[in-house]
XYZ file of C-alpha atoms in Angstrom:
488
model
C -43.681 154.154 -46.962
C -44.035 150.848 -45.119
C -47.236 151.643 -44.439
C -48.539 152.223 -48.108
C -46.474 149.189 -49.299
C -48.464 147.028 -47.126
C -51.569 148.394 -47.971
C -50.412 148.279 -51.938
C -50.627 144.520 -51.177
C -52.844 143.806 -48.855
C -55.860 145.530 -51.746
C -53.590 143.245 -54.028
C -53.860 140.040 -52.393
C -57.431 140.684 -51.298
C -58.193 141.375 -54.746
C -56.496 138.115 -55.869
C -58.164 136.221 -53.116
C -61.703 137.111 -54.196
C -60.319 136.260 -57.959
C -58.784 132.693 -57.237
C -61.763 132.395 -54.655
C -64.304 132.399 -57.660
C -62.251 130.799 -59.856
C -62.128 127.639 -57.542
C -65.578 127.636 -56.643
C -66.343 127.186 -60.380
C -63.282 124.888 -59.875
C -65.498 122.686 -57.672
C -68.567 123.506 -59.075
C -67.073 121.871 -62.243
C -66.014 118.805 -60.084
C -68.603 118.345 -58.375
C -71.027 118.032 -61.658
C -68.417 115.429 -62.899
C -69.110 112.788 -60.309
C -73.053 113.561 -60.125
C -72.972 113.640 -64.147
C -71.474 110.018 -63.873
C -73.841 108.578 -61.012
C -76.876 110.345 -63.389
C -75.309 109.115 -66.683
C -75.022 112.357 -67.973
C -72.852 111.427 -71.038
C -73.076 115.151 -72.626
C -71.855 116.810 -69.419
C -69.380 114.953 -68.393
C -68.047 115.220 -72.575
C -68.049 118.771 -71.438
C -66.279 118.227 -68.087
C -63.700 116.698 -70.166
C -62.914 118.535 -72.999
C -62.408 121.350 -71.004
C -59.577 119.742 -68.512
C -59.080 115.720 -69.413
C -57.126 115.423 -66.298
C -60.656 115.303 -64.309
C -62.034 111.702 -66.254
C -60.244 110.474 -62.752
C -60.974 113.585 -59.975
C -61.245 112.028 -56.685
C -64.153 113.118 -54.813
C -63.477 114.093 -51.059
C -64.014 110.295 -50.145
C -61.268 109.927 -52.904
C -63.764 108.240 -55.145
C -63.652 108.672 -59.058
C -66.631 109.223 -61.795
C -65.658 105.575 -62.540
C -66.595 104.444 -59.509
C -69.844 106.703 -59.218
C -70.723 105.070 -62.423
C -70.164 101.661 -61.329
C -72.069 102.212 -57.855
C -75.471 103.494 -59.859
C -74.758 101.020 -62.423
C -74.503 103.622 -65.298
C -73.898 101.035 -68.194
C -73.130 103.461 -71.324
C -71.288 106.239 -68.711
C -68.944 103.256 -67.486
C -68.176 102.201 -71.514
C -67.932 106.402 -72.048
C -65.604 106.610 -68.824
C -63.267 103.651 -69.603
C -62.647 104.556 -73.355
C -61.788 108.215 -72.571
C -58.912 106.660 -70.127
C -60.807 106.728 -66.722
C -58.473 104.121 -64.242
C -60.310 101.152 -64.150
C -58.614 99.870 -60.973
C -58.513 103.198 -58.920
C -58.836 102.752 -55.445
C -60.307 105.499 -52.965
C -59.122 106.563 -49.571
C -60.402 103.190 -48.377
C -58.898 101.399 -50.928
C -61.955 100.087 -52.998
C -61.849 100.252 -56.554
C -64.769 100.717 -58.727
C -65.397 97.069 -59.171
C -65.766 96.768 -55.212
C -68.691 99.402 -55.377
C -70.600 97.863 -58.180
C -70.051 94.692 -56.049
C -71.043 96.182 -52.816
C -74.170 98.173 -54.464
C -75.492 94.954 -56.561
C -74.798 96.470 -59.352
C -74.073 92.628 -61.642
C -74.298 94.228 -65.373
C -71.589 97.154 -63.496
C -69.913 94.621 -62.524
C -69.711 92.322 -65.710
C -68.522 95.123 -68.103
C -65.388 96.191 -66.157
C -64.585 92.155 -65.437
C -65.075 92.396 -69.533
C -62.801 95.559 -69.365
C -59.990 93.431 -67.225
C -60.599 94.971 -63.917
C -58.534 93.172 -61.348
C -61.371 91.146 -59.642
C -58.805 90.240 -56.326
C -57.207 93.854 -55.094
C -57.950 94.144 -51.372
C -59.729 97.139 -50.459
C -60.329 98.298 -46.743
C -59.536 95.511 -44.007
C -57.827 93.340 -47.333
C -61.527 92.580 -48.206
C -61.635 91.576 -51.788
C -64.931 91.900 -54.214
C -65.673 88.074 -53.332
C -65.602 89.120 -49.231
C -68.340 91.693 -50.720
C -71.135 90.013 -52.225
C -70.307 87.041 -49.446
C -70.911 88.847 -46.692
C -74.145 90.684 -48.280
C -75.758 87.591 -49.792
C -75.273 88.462 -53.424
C -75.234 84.462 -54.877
C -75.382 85.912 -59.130
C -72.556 88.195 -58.162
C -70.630 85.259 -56.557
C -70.840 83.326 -59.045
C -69.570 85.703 -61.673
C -66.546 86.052 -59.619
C -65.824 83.340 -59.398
C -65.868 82.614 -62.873
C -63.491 85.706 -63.372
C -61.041 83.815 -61.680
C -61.794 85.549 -57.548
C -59.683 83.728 -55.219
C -62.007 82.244 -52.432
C -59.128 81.892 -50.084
C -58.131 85.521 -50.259
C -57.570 86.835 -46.399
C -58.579 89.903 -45.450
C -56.562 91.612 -42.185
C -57.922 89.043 -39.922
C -57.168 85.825 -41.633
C -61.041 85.925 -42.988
C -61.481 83.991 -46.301
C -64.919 84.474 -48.454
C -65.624 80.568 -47.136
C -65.238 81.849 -43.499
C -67.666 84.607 -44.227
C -70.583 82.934 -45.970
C -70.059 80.388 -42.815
C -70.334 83.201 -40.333
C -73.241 84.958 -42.042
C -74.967 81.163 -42.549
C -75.133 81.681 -46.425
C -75.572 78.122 -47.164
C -75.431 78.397 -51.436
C -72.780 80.980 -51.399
C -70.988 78.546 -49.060
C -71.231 75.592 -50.993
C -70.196 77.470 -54.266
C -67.103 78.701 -52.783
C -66.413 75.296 -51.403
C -66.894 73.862 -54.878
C -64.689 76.107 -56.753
C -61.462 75.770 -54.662
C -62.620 77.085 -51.181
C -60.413 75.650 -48.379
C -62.405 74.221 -45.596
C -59.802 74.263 -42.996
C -58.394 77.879 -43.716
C -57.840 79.763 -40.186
C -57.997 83.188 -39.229
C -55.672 84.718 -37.269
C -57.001 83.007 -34.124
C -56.943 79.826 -35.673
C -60.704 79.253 -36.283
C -61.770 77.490 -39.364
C -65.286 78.036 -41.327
C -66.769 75.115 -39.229
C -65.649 77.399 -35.844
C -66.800 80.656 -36.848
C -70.170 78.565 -37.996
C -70.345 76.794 -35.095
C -69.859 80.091 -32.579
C -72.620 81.807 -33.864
C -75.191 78.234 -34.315
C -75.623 78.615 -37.610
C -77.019 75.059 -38.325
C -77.548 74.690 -41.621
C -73.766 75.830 -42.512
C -72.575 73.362 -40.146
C -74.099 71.059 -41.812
C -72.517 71.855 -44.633
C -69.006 72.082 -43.713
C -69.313 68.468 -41.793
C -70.625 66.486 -45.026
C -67.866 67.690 -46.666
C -65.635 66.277 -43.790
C -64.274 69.033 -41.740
C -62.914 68.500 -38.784
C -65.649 68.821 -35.689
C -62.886 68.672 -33.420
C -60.156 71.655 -34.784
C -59.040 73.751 -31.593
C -58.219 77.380 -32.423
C -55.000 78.963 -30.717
C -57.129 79.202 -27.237
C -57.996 75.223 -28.094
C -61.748 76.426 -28.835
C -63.781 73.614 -30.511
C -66.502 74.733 -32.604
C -68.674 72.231 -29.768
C -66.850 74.582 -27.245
C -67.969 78.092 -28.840
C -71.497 76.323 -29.877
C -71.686 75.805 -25.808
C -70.435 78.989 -25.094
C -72.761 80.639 -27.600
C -75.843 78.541 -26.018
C -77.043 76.973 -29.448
C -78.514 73.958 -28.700
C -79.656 72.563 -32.066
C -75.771 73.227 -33.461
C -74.507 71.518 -30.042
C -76.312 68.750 -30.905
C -75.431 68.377 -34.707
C -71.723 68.117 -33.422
C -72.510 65.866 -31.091
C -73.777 63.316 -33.135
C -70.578 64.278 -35.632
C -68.526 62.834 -33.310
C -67.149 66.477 -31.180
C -65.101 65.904 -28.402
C -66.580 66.369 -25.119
C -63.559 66.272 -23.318
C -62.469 69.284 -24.828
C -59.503 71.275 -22.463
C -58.604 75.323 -24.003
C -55.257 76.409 -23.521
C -56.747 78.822 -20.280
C -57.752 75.222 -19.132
C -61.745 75.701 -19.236
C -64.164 72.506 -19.649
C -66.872 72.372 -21.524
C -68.395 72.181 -17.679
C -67.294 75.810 -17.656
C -68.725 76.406 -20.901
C -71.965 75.109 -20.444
C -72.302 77.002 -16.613
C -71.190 80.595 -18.286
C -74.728 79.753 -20.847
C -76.871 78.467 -18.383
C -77.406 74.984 -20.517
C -77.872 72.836 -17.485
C -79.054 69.752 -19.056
C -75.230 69.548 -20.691
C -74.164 70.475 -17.081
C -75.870 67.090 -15.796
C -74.498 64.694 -18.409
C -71.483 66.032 -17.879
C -71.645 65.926 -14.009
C -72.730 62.242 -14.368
C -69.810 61.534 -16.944
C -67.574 62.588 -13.627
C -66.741 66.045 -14.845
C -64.687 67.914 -11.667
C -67.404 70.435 -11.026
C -65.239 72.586 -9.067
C -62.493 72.465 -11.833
C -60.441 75.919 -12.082
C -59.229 77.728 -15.167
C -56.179 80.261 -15.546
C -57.975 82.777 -13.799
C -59.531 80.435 -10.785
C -62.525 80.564 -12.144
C -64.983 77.532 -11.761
C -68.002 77.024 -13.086
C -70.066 77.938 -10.589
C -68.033 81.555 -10.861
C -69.543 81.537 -14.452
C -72.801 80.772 -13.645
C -72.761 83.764 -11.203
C -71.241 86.048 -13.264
C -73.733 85.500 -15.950
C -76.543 85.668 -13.597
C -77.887 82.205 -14.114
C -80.022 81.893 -11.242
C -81.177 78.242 -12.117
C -77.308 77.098 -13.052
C -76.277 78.589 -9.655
C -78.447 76.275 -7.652
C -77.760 73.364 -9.811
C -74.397 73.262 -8.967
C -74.400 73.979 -5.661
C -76.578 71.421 -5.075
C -74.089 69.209 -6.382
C -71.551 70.544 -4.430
C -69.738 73.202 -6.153
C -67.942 76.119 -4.894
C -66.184 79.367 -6.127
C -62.324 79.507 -7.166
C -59.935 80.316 -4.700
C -57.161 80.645 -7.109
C -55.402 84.790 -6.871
C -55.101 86.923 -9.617
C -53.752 90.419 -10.521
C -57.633 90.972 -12.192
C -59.636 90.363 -9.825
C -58.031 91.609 -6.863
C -58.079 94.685 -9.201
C -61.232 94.577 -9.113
C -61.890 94.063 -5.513
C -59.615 97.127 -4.732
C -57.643 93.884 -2.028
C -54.635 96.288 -1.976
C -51.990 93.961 0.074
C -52.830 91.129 -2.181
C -52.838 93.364 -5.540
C -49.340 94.570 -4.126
C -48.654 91.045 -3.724
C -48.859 89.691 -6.860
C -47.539 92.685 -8.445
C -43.844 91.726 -6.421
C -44.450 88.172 -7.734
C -44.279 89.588 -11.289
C -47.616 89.192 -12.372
C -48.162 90.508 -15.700
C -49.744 93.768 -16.104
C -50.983 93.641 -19.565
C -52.516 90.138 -19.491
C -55.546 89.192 -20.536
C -58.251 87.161 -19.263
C -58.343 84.822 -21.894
C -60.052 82.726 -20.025
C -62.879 84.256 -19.451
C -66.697 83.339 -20.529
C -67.796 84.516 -22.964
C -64.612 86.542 -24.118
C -63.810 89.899 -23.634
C -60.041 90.285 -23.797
C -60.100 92.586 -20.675
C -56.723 93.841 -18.623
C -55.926 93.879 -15.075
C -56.669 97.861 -15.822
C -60.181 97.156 -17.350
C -61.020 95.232 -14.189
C -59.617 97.819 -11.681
C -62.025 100.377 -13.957
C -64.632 97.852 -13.518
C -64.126 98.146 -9.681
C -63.755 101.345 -9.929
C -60.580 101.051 -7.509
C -58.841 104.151 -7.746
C -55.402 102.818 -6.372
C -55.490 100.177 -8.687
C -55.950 102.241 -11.359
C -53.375 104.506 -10.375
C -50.557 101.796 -9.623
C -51.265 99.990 -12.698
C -50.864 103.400 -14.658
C -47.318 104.053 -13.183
C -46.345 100.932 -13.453
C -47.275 101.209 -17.377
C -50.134 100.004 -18.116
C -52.276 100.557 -21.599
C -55.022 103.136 -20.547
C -56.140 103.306 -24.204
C -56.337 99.425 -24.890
C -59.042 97.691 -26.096
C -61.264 94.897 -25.493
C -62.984 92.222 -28.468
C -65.607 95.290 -28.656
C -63.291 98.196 -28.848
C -63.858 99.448 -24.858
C -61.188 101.061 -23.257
C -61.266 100.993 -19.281
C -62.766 104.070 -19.206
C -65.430 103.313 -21.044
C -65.609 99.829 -18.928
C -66.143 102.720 -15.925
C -68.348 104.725 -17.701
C -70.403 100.983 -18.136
C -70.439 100.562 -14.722
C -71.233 103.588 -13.225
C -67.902 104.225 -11.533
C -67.485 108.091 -11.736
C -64.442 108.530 -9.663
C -63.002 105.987 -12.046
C -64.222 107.752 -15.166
C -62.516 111.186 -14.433
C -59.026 109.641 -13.169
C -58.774 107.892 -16.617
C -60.564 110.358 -18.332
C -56.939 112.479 -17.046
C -54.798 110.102 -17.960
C -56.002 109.361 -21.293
C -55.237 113.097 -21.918
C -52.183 112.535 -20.928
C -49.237 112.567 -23.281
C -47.203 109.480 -23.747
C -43.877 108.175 -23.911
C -43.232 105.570 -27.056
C -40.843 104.313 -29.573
C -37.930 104.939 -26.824
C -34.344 104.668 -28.667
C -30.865 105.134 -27.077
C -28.056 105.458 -29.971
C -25.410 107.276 -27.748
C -28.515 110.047 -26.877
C -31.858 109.263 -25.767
C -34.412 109.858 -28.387
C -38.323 109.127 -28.195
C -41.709 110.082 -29.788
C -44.689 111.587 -27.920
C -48.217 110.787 -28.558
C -51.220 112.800 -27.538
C -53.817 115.298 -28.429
C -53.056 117.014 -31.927
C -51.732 120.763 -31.557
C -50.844 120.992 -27.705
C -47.776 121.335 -26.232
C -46.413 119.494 -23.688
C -42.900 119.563 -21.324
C -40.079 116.677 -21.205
C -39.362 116.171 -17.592
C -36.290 114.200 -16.348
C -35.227 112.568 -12.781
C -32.907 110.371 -11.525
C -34.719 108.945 -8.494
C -38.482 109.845 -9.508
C -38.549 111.796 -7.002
C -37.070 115.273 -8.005
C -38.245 116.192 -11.857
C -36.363 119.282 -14.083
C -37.804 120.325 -17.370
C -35.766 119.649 -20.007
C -37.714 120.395 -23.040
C -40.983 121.258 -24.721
C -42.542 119.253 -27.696
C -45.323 120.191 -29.741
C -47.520 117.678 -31.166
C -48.346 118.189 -34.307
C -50.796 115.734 -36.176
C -50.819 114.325 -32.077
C -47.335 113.616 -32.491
C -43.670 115.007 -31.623
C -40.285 113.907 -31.948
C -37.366 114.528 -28.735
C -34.156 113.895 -28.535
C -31.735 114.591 -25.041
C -28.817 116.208 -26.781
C -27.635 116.598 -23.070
C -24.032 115.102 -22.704
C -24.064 113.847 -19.067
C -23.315 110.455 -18.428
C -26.497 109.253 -16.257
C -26.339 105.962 -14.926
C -29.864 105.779 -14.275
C -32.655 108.778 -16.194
C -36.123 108.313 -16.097
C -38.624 110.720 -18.425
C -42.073 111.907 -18.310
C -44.338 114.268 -20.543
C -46.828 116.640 -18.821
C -49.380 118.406 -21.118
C -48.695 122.440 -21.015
C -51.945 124.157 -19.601
């Protein structure tokens, strides 16, 4: 009887399956015309669409994107009018958070864009990274669509995540007009990022002249320092742009510039290889053997940047490498006692070389990768260090090993990255924590008292890469160190 009950239903559901299985493939086939009927302007479809089930005028596509905004992309003047009257959200935002508006922007789509400003679209909602429609048509040149903006009332001195306004981006991208507009319609010129730069630094870093110009006519200040104490004659040095070095210059920019990791401009100028800025500043009475945070001096810079011609000039003025310790580089040179050393003297495990040139935001991890030190590695590891952290260009130290060739490196990180890991450790009473790692495996709670002996205590699963655990044991442990091991 069992048997014929389960095969009463399994024909049943099959049956069913193949039923709701065609049903939903006209479903999508259906949903699918809706958005392509809207990019197209297909007016009569999508009346058909719609009449049929009025709920899809707003069906997200898998990107979460409505007709509306398919419309507004192909700039589909009648199909946006069509769309909007028959109750399409004008302000819908897709899985990255851009509304329709933002893709007409972002597609120079300006008659797209007009109508739904006429239809009362919000012209400042921040879409992905906080990047408003006037971020858009700075950063891709689009002066018309600017200006419009504007005019709807866009707030030039919107952020985005990083602190960027519109002003810093025309700056960065050297957009001159688009610059100059903003400026002229409320645009701060001293607005900072999150690292304190202003449009004049992020100008200056990447020598773009002609907004530099710009921004110092209108008075800003050639001599702002950023939360390192970066000038924008300091990152124009860095950057090796002569012509901008030399408009700041002759704008008054501080020479005697000091960053907060205590590098010169004598350090900047080594780590670029300008050498005529190296002798001016060498016969101003610049200390040419000057060392930073991380004992580096100039001549360091000039080697590690390979400039052959630098590296002669200042030795033949008499400068020498840093003798100054850190946890980095003897990282990097695998100098175990000394690593060991520092380590007792609480050096910091997570800090970064902020005073390196040019910037890279590396870890006493990344360096040990670098090295390809395996000890290193594995002492900074235990000792709780980030193995997935990031550099400014999004390289973890294993991809700083894979960089430099340092296989033995690569695999032992390439382990531990697998690895699960302990975080968001609470103790209410009980000892409770999350686990982070690779979605759908399993992996075992181990606990010791001297890290010596380990007992398995529990199993988590992660699901989504993530699990929840919680010691309902009721001993009183002085001391209780965890771990999580992945489950083979």
């Amino acid at each position: 009887m069992t048997f014929n009950v389960r095969g009463y239903f399994h024909n049943f559901i099959f049956l069913t399956s193949v039923l709701l299985t065609v049903s939903s493939l006209y479903a999508q086939e259906d949903t699918n015309d809706i958005w392509e009927a809207a990019a197209t302007g297909d007016i009569t479809r999508l009346d058909e669409i719609v009449k049929n089930d009025p709920n899809k005028i707003n069906a997200p596509d898998t990107s979460g994107s409505t007709p509306l905004h398919h419309a507004a992309w192909t700039g589909q003047i009648e199909t946006i009018n069509w769309l909007i009257s028959n109750n399409a959200d004008i302000d819908s935002q897709n899985n990255l958070q851009w509304t329709p508006l933002h893709w007409a922007t972002r597609n120079g789509q300006t008659q797209s864009v007009k109508l739904l400003l006429e239809y009362n679209a919000k012209v400042d909602i921040q879409g992905n990274l906080n990047q408003t429609t006037l971020h858009l048509a700075a950063k891709h040149n689009l002066e018309k669509l600017v200006t419009i903006l504007l005019t709807a009332k866009a707030n030039p001195n919107k952020p985005d995540i990083f602190g960027q306004t519109p002003v810093h981006i025309a700056a960065l991208e050297n957009y001159t007009p688009i610059l100059i507009n903003l400026l002229e319609n409320g645009g701060k010129i001293e607005a900072e990022t999150i690292w304190g730069a202003t449009p004049l630094s992020a100008a200056a870093a990447r020598g773009r002249t002609s907004a530099v110009t710009a921004l110092l006519i209108r008075n800003a200040n050639v001599n702002h320092r950023t939360n390192l104490g970066w000038t924008p004659l300091f990152s124009s040095v860095v950057g090796k742009h002569d012509s901008t070095t030399a408009l700041l210059r002759k704008n008054g920019a501080d020479i005697n510039v000091v960053t907060e990791p205590g590098n010169t401009l004598l350090h900047a100028a080594a780590s670029s290889g300008m050498n005529d800025i190296i002798t001016e500043l060498l016969e101003l009475s610049f200390d040419i053997n000057s060392e930073d945070a991380g004992g580096r001096t100039p001549l360091d810079y000039a080697k590690d940047n390979l400039w052959d011609k630098t590296v002669i000039l200042i030795k033949s003025k008499g400068g020498m490498t840093g003798s100054k310790l850190t946890l980095h580089h003897a990282a990097f040179s695998g100098k175990l006692e000394m690593f060991e050393n520092l380590i007792n003297d609480k050096a910091d495990i997570s800090q970064r070389d902020d005073w390196h040139l040019p910037p890279r935001n590396w870890t006493p991890l990344h360096y040990a990768a670098a090295g390809g030190n395996l000890d290193a590695i594995t002492r900074l590891i235990d000792l709780g260090s980030d193995i997935r952290t990031i550099d400014y260009l999004g390289r973890t130290p294993r991809i700083i090993a894979i960089e430099n060739r340092q296989t033995k490196a690569v695999e032992l990180l390439k382990k531990w990255e697998y690895s699960p890991k302990i975080t968001k450790i609470s103790h209410a009473g009980q000892m409770h924590f999350e686990v982070v790692g690779i979605a759908g495996t399993e992996c075992e709670i181990e606990a010791s008292t001297d890290l010596k002996n380990w007992t398995i205590i529990s199993t988590v699963k992660l699901e989504n890469g993530i699990g929840k655990f919680f010691d309902s044991r009721k001993a009183l442990i002085p001391k209780c160190f965890y771990r999580a091991k992945n489950i083979d």
